C-alpha cells in the first residue's frame, strides 16, 4: 500500500482524478485543484493531497441545473 507521501506524476494524478494533464496544468496556473509540489521544475502530487482534493470535491454541493 502506498503511503500518503507517495508522489505522483501529473499523468498519474490525472488518471487518479479522471482528468486530463491539460486540466491539471490549467488548475495549477489558476491556483485550483490539488496541492502541487515541485521537484526542481517538475510538478508532482502527493497521494494525501489527491485524496483530500477528492474528498473536498465530493463534499461541495452541486448547483441545481435549473438555477434553484
PDB file of C-alpha atoms in Angstrom:
ATOM      1  CA  UNK A   1       0.000   0.000   0.000  1.00  0.00           C
ATOM      2  CA  UNK A   2       1.260   3.470  -0.838  1.00  0.00           C
ATOM      3  CA  UNK A   3       1.939   5.967   1.930  1.00  0.00           C
ATOM      4  CA  UNK A   4       0.397   9.438   1.986  1.00  0.00           C
ATOM      5  CA  UNK A   5       3.746  10.941   0.944  1.00  0.00           C
ATOM      6  CA  UNK A   6       3.908   8.886  -2.270  1.00  0.00           C
ATOM      7  CA  UNK A   7       4.432  11.207  -5.233  1.00  0.00           C
ATOM      8  CA  UNK A   8       2.505  11.005  -8.493  1.00  0.00           C
ATOM      9  CA  UNK A   9       3.480  12.469 -11.844  1.00  0.00           C
ATOM     10  CA  UNK A  10       0.923  14.760 -13.490  1.00  0.00           C
ATOM     11  CA  UNK A  11      -0.050  11.878 -15.807  1.00  0.00           C
ATOM     12  CA  UNK A  12      -0.589   9.522 -12.860  1.00  0.00           C
ATOM     13  CA  UNK A  13      -2.501  12.168 -10.892  1.00  0.00           C
ATOM     14  CA  UNK A  14      -4.685  12.891 -13.922  1.00  0.00           C
ATOM     15  CA  UNK A  15      -5.514   9.189 -14.093  1.00  0.00           C
ATOM     16  CA  UNK A  16      -6.477   9.094 -10.415  1.00  0.00           C
ATOM     17  CA  UNK A  17      -8.694  12.173 -10.828  1.00  0.00           C
ATOM     18  CA  UNK A  18     -10.013  11.075 -14.251  1.00  0.00           C
ATOM     19  CA  UNK A  19      -8.970  14.398 -15.744  1.00  0.00           C
ATOM     20  CA  UNK A  20      -6.503  15.303 -18.464  1.00  0.00           C
ATOM     21  CA  UNK A  21      -2.987  16.503 -17.800  1.00  0.00           C
ATOM     22  CA  UNK A  22      -4.043  19.731 -19.520  1.00  0.00           C
ATOM     23  CA  UNK A  23      -6.755  20.218 -16.872  1.00  0.00           C
ATOM     24  CA  UNK A  24      -4.124  19.805 -14.147  1.00  0.00           C
ATOM     25  CA  UNK A  25      -1.908  22.375 -15.910  1.00  0.00           C
ATOM     26  CA  UNK A  26      -4.811  24.807 -16.081  1.00  0.00           C
ATOM     27  CA  UNK A  27      -5.667  24.246 -12.416  1.00  0.00           C
ATOM     28  CA  UNK A  28      -2.017  24.872 -11.456  1.00  0.00           C
ATOM     29  CA  UNK A  29      -1.918  28.164 -13.330  1.00  0.00           C
ATOM     30  CA  UNK A  30      -5.308  29.196 -11.868  1.00  0.00           C
ATOM     31  CA  UNK A  31      -4.357  28.198  -8.315  1.00  0.00           C
ATOM     32  CA  UNK A  32      -7.056  25.497  -8.235  1.00  0.00           C
ATOM     33  CA  UNK A  33      -7.054  21.742  -7.943  1.00  0.00           C
ATOM     34  CA  UNK A  34      -4.995  19.571  -5.622  1.00  0.00           C
ATOM     35  CA  UNK A  35      -1.886  20.951  -3.969  1.00  0.00           C
ATOM     36  CA  UNK A  36       1.169  20.532  -6.152  1.00  0.00           C
ATOM     37  CA  UNK A  37       4.808  20.246  -5.097  1.00  0.00           C
ATOM     38  CA  UNK A  38       7.777  20.817  -7.352  1.00  0.00           C
ATOM     39  CA  UNK A  39      10.865  18.660  -7.517  1.00  0.00           C
ATOM     40  CA  UNK A  40      13.084  21.221  -9.177  1.00  0.00           C
ATOM     41  CA  UNK A  41      10.835  22.383 -12.014  1.00  0.00           C
ATOM     42  CA  UNK A  42       8.848  19.155 -12.227  1.00  0.00           C
ATOM     43  CA  UNK A  43       5.338  19.173 -10.712  1.00  0.00           C
ATOM     44  CA  UNK A  44       4.276  16.252  -8.541  1.00  0.00           C
ATOM     45  CA  UNK A  45       1.239  15.405  -6.431  1.00  0.00           C
ATOM     46  CA  UNK A  46       1.251  13.761  -3.002  1.00  0.00           C
ATOM     47  CA  UNK A  47      -1.254  10.956  -2.510  1.00  0.00           C
ATOM     48  CA  UNK A  48      -2.602  12.668   0.627  1.00  0.00           C
ATOM     49  CA  UNK A  49      -3.299  15.843  -1.378  1.00  0.00           C
ATOM     50  CA  UNK A  50      -5.091  13.911  -4.134  1.00  0.00           C
ATOM     51  CA  UNK A  51      -7.240  12.155  -1.529  1.00  0.00           C
ATOM     52  CA  UNK A  52      -8.028  15.462   0.195  1.00  0.00           C
ATOM     53  CA  UNK A  53      -8.988  17.073  -3.122  1.00  0.00           C
ATOM     54  CA  UNK A  54     -11.309  14.171  -3.985  1.00  0.00           C
ATOM     55  CA  UNK A  55     -12.882  14.236  -0.512  1.00  0.00           C
ATOM     56  CA  UNK A  56     -13.382  18.020  -0.542  1.00  0.00           C
ATOM     57  CA  UNK A  57     -14.781  17.947  -4.082  1.00  0.00           C
ATOM     58  CA  UNK A  58     -17.305  15.292  -3.066  1.00  0.00           C
ATOM     59  CA  UNK A  59     -18.481  17.457  -0.148  1.00  0.00           C
ATOM     60  CA  UNK A  60     -19.120  20.549  -2.285  1.00  0.00           C
ATOM     61  CA  UNK A  61     -22.790  20.900  -3.249  1.00  0.00           C
ATOM     62  CA  UNK A  62     -23.540  20.900  -6.956  1.00  0.00           C
ATOM     63  CA  UNK A  63     -25.703  23.777  -8.227  1.00  0.00           C
ATOM     64  CA  UNK A  64     -29.129  22.759  -9.481  1.00  0.00           C
ATOM     65  CA  UNK A  65     -29.237  22.815 -13.277  1.00  0.00           C
ATOM     66  CA  UNK A  66     -32.447  24.880 -13.165  1.00  0.00           C
ATOM     67  CA  UNK A  67     -30.865  27.573 -11.006  1.00  0.00           C
ATOM     68  CA  UNK A  68     -32.903  26.844  -7.877  1.00  0.00           C
TER      69      UNK A  68
END
